[in-house]
C-alpha positions as a Markdown table, in Angstrom:
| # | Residue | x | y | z |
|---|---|---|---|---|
| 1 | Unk | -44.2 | -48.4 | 49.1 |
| 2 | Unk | -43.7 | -44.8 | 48.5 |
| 3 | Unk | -44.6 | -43.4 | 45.2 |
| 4 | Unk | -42.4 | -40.4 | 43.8 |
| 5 | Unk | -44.1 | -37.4 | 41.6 |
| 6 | Unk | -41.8 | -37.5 | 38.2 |
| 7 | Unk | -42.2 | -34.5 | 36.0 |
| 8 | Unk | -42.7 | -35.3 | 32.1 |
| 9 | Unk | -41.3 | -32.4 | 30.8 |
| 10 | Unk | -42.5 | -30.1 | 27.4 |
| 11 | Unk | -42.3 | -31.2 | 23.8 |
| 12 | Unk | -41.0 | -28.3 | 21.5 |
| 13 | Unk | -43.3 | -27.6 | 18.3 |
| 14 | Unk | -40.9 | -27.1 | 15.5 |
| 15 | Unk | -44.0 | -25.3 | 13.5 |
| 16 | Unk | -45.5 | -23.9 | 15.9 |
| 17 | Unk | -42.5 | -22.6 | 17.5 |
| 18 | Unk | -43.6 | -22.9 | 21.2 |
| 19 | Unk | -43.6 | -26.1 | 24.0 |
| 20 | Unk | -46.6 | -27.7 | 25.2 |
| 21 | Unk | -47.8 | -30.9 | 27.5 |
| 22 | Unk | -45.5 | -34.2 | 26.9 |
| 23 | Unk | -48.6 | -36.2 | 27.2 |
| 24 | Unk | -51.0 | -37.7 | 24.5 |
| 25 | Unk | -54.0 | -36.1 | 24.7 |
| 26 | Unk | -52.3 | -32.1 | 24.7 |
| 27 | Unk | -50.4 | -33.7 | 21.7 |
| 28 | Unk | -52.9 | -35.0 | 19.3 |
| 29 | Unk | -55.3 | -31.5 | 20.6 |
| 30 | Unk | -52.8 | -29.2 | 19.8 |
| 31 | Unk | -52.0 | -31.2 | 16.1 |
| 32 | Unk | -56.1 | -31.2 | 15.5 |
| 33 | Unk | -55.7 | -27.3 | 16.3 |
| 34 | Unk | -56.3 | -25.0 | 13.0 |
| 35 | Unk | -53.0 | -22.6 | 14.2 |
| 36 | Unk | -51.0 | -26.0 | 13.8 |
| 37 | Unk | -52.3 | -27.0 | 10.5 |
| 38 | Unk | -51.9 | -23.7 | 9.1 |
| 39 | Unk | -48.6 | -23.9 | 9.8 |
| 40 | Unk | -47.5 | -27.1 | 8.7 |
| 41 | Unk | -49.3 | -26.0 | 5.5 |
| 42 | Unk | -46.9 | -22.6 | 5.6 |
| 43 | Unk | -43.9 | -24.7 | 5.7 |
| 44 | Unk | -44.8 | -27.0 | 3.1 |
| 45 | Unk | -45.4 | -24.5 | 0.7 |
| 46 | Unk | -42.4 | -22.5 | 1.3 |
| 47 | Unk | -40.3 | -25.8 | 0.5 |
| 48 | Unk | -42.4 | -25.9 | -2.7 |
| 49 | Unk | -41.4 | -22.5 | -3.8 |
| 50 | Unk | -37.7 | -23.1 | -2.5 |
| 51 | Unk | -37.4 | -26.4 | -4.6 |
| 52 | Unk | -38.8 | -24.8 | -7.9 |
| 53 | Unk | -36.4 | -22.0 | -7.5 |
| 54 | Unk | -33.5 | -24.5 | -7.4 |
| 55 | Unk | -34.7 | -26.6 | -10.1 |
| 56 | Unk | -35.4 | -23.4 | -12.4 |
| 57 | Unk | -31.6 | -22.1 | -11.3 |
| 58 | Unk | -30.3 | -25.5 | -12.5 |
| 59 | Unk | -32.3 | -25.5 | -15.7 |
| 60 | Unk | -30.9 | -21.8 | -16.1 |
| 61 | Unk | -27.1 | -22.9 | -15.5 |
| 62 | Unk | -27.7 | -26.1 | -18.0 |
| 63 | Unk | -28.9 | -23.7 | -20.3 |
| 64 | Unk | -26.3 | -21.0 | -20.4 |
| 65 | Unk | -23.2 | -23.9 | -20.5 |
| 66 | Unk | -25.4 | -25.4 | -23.0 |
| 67 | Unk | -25.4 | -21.6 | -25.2 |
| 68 | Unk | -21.6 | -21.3 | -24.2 |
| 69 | Unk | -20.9 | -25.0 | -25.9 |
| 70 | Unk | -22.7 | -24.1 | -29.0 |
| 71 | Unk | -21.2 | -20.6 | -29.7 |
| 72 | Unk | -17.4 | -22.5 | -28.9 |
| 73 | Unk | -18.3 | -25.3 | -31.4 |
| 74 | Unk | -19.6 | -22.8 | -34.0 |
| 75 | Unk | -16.2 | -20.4 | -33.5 |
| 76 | Unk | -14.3 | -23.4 | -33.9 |
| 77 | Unk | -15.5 | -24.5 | -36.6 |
| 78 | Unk | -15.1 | -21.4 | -38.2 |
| 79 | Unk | -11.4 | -21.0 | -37.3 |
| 80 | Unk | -10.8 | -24.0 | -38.9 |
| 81 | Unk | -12.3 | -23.6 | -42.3 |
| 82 | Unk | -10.4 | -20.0 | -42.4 |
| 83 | Unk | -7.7 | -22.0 | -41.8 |
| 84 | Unk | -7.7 | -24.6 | -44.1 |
| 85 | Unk | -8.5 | -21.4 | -46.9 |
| 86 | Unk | -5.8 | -20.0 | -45.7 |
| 87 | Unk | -3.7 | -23.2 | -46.3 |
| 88 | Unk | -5.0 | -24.2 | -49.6 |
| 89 | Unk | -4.5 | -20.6 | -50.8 |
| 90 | Unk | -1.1 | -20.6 | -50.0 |
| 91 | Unk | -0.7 | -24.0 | -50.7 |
| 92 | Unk | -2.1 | -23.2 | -54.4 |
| 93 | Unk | 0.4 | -20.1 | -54.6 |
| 94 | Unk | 3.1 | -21.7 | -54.5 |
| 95 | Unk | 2.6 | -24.8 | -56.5 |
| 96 | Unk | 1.0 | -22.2 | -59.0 |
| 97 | Unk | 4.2 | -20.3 | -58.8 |
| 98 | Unk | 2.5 | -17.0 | -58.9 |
| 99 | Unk | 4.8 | -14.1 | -58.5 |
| 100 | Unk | 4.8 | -10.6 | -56.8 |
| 101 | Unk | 6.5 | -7.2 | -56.8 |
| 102 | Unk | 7.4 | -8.1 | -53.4 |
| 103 | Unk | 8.8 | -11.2 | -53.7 |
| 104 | Unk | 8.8 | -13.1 | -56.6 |
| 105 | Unk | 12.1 | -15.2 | -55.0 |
| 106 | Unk | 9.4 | -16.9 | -53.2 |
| 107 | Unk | 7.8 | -18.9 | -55.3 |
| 108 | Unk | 8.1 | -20.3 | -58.5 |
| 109 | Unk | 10.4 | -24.0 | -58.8 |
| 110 | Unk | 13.0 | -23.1 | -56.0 |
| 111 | Unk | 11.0 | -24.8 | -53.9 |
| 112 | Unk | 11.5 | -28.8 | -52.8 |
| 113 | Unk | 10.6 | -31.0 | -50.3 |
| 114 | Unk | 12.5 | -32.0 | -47.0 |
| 115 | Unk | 11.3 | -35.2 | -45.7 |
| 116 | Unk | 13.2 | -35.2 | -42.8 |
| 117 | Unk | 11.2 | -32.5 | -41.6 |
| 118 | Unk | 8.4 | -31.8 | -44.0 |
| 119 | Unk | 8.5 | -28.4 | -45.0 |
| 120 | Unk | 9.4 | -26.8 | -48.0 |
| 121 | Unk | 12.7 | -25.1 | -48.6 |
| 122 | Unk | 13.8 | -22.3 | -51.0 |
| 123 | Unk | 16.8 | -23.1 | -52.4 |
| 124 | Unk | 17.4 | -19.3 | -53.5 |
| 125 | Unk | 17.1 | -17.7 | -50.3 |
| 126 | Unk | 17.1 | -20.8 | -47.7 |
| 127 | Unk | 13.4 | -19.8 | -46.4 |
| 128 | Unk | 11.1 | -22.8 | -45.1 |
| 129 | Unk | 7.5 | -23.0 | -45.7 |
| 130 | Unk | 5.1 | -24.9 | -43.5 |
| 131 | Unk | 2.0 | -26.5 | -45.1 |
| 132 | Unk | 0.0 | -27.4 | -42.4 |
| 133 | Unk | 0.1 | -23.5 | -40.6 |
| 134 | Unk | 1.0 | -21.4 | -43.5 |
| 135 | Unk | 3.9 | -19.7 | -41.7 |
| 136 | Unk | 7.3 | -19.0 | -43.2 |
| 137 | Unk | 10.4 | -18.8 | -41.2 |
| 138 | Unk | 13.6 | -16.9 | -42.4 |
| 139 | Unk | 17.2 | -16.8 | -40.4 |
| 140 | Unk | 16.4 | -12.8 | -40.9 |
| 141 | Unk | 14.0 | -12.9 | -38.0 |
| 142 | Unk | 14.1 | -16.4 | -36.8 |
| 143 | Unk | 11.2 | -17.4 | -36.0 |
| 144 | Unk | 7.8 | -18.2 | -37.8 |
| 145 | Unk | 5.8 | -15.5 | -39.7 |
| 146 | Unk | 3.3 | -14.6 | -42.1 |
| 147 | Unk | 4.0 | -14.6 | -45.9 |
| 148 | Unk | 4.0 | -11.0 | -45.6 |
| 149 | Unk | 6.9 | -10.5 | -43.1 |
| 150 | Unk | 8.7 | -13.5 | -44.5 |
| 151 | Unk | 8.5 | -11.6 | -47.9 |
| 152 | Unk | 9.9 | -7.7 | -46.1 |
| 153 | Unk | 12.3 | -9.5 | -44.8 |
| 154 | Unk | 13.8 | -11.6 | -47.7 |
| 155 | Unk | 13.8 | -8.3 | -49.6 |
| 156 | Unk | 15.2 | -6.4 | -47.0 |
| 157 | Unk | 18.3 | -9.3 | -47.1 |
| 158 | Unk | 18.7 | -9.3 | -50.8 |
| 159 | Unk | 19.1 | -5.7 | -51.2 |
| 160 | Unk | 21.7 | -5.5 | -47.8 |
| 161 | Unk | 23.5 | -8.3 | -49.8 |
| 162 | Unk | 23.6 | -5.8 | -53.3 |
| 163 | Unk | 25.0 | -3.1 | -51.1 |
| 164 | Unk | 28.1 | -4.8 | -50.2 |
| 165 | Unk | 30.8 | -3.8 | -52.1 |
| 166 | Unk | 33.0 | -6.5 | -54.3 |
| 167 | Unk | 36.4 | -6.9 | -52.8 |
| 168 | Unk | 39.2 | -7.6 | -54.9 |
| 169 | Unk | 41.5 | -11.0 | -54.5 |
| 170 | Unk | 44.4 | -10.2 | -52.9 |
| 171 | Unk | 47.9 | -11.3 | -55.6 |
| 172 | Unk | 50.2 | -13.6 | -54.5 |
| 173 | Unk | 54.0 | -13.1 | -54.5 |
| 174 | Unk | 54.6 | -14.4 | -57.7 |
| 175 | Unk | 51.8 | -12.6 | -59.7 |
| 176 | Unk | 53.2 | -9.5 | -58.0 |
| 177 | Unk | 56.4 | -10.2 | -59.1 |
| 178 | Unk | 55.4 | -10.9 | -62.6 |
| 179 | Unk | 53.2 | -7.0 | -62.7 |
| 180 | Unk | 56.6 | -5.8 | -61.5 |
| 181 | Unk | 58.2 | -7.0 | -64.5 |
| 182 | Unk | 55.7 | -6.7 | -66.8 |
| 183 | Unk | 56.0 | -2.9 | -65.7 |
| 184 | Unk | 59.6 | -2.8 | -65.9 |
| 185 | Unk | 59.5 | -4.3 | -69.6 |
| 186 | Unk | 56.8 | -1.6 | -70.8 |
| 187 | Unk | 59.1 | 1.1 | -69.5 |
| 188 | Unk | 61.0 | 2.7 | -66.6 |
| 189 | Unk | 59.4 | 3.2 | -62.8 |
| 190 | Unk | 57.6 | 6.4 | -62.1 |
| 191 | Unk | 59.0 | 8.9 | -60.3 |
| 192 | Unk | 62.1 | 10.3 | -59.7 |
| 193 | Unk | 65.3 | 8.1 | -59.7 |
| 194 | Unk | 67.4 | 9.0 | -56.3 |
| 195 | Unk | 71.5 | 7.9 | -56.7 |
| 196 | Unk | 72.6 | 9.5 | -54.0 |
| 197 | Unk | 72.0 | 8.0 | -49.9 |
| 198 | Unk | 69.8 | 10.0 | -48.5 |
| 199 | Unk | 71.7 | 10.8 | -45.7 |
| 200 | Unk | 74.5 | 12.5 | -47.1 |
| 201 | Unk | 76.6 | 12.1 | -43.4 |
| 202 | Unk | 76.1 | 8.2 | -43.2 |
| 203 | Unk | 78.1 | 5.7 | -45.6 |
| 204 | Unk | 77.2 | 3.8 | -47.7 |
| 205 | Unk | 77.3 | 0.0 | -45.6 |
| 206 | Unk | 79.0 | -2.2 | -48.1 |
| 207 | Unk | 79.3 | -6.0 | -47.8 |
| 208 | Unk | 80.5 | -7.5 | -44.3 |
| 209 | Unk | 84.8 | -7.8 | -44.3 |
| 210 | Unk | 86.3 | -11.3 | -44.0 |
| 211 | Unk | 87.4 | -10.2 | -40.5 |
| 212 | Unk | 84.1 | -9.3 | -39.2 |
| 213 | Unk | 83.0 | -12.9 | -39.9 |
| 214 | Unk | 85.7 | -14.3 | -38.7 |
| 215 | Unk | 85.2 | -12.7 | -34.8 |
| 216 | Unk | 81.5 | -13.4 | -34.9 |
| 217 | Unk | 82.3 | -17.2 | -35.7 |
| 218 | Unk | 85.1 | -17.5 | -33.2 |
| 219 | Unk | 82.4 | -15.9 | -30.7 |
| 220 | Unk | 80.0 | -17.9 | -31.7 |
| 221 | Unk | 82.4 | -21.2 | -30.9 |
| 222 | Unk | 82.4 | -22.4 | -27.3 |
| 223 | Unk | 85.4 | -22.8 | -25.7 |
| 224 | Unk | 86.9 | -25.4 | -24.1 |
| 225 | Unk | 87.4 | -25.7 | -20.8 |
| 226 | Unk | 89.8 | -27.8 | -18.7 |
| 227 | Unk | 88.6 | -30.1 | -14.9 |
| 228 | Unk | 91.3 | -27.9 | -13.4 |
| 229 | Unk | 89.8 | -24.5 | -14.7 |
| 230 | Unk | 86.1 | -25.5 | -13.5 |
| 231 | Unk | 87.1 | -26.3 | -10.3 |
| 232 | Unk | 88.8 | -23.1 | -9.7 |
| 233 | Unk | 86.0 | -21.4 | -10.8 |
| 234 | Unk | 83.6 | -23.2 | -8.8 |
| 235 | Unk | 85.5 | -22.5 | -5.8 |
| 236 | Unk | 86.0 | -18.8 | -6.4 |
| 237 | Unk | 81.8 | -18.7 | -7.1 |
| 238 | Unk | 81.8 | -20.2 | -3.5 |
| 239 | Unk | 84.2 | -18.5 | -1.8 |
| 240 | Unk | 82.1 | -15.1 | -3.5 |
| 241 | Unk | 78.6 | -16.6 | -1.8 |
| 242 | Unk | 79.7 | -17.2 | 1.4 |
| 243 | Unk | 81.4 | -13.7 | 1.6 |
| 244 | Unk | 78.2 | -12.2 | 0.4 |
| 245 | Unk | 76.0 | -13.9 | 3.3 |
| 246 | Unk | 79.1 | -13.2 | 6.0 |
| 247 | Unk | 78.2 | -9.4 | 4.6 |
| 248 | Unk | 74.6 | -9.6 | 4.8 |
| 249 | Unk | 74.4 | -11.5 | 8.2 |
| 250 | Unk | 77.4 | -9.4 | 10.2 |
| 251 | Unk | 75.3 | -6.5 | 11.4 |
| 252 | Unk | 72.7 | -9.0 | 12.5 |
| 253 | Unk | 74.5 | -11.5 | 14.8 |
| 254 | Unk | 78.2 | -9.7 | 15.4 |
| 255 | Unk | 79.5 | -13.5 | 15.6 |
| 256 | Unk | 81.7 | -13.7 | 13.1 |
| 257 | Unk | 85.2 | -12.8 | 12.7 |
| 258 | Unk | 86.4 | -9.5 | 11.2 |
C-alpha cells in the first residue's frame, strides 16, 4: 500500500508572535524556552496594570456621583428650609396684620379663607395669597408674584382708581322738568326774550285748516274699485307689455307685423 507524505503545518504563538513546528516535542521546547516565559510574564503583567486602572476609574466615577449626590441633597435641603422661612414669615405677617407704607391694604382682617381653593382672598382689593409658595396673584398682572410686586401693583391700581373723575347721574325727564319749573317760579329765563320769527320773510305756520285734513283723509282712504274696472285695467297693463317686447324684439327678428 502506498503511503502519502502529509504536511502538519505551523502553530502560531500568540506571545511570542511568530509560528513554529505543529509537533510535540518543538511545542513543549519552545514553551520551556526563557524568550517564551518572559513573554507570557509581559502579558500578564500588563493585564494587571490594565485591570487596576479600570477598577481605580470605577472607584473614581463612584466617587464623584457619590460628591455630586451629597452636594444635591445638601442644596436641597437648604432650599427648603429658606422656603418654609419664607412661608412662616409671610404666613406670620399676615395673621399678625402688620402693616406697611406700601401697602397696608394687604394685610390686616380683609383677609378670609376660600376652601374651594385654599388660598386667602382680600376682600378690599380681590388679591389671593398662597400659603404653601408665598406668592400673591393680582388681576393687575395676572399671574403669580412676590409680595413685593403684588404690593406695586395694588398701589399702582388704587391710585389709577382715585384719578378717575366722578361722573354725575344723568336727570330723568321728570326731574328736568321739575328744575325747569322750579326755575321758572324763582324768576324769569335768562337771556333775551325774541317775539318776533326770526325769519322776518316766512309766516308764521298756524294750526292745520279743516280742509287740509279733510284731503289728506280722503287720500289716505282707498278707493273702491269695481270687477269691470280691474279687468280693464288688467288688459290695458297687458296690452302695454306685449307692445313693449314687440318694441324690444322688432330690430332683432323683423317677423312681426308693422
Amino acid at each position: 500500500m502506498t503511503e502519502y507524505w502529509v504536511s502538519q503545518g505551523n502553530k502560531w504563538c500568540d506571545f511570542c508572535k511568530i509560528y513554529l513546528a505543529n509537533n510535540p516535542s518543538s511545542i513543549r521546547n519552545h514553551e520551556l524556552g526563557q524568550r517564551h516565559k518572559d513573554n507570557v510574564a509581559k502579558r500578564l503583567a500588563s493585564m494587571r496594570q490594565e485591570k487596576a486602572a479600570k477598577d481605580k476609574e470605577q472607584k473614581e466615577a463612584a466617587r464623584a456621583l457619590e460628591q455630586i449626590e451629597v452636594k444635591a441633597k445638601r442644596s436641597y435641603q437648604k432650599d427648603i428650609s429658606t422656603f418654609q422661612e419664607a412661608r412662616d414669615s409671610n404666613a406670620n405677617a399676615l395673621i399678625a396684620g402688620q402693616e406697611d407704607v406700601l401697602g397696608s391694604a394687604f394685610f390686616g382682617e380683609d383677609w378670609e379663607l376660600e376652601s374651594s381653593s385654599g388660598y386667602y382672598r382680600n376682600k378690599s382689593n380681590g388679591c389671593y395669597y398662597d400659603p404653601n409658595s408665598g406668592f400673591y396673584y393680582t388681576d393687575a398682572l395676572g399671574r403669580w408674584v412676590t409680595r413685593e410686586e403684588a404690593l406695586a401693583a395694588s398701589r399702582k391700581s388704587s391710585d389709577s382708581a382715585q384719578r378717575k373723575p366722578s361722573l354725575e347721574k344723568p336727570l330723568s325727564a321728570s326731574e328736568s322738568e321739575k328744575k325747569g319749573a322750579a326755575k321758572s317760579q324763582n324768576g324769569a329765563a335768562p337771556g333775551p326774550v325774541v317775539s318776533a320769527p326770526l325769519n322776518p320773510m316766512r309766516s308764521v305756520k298756524g294750526a292745520p285748516s279743516s280742509l287740509t285734513k279733510r284731503k289728506r283723509e280722503d287720500g289716505k282712504r282707498p278707493k273702491v274699485v269695481s270687477e269691470e274696472e280691474a279687468a280693464a285695467v288688467k288688459a290695458r297693463e297687458a296690452a302695454t307689455a306685449r307692445k313693449r317686447v314687440e318694441e324690444r324684439e322688432k330690430p332683432l327678428l323683423g317677423l312681426y307685423r308693422q
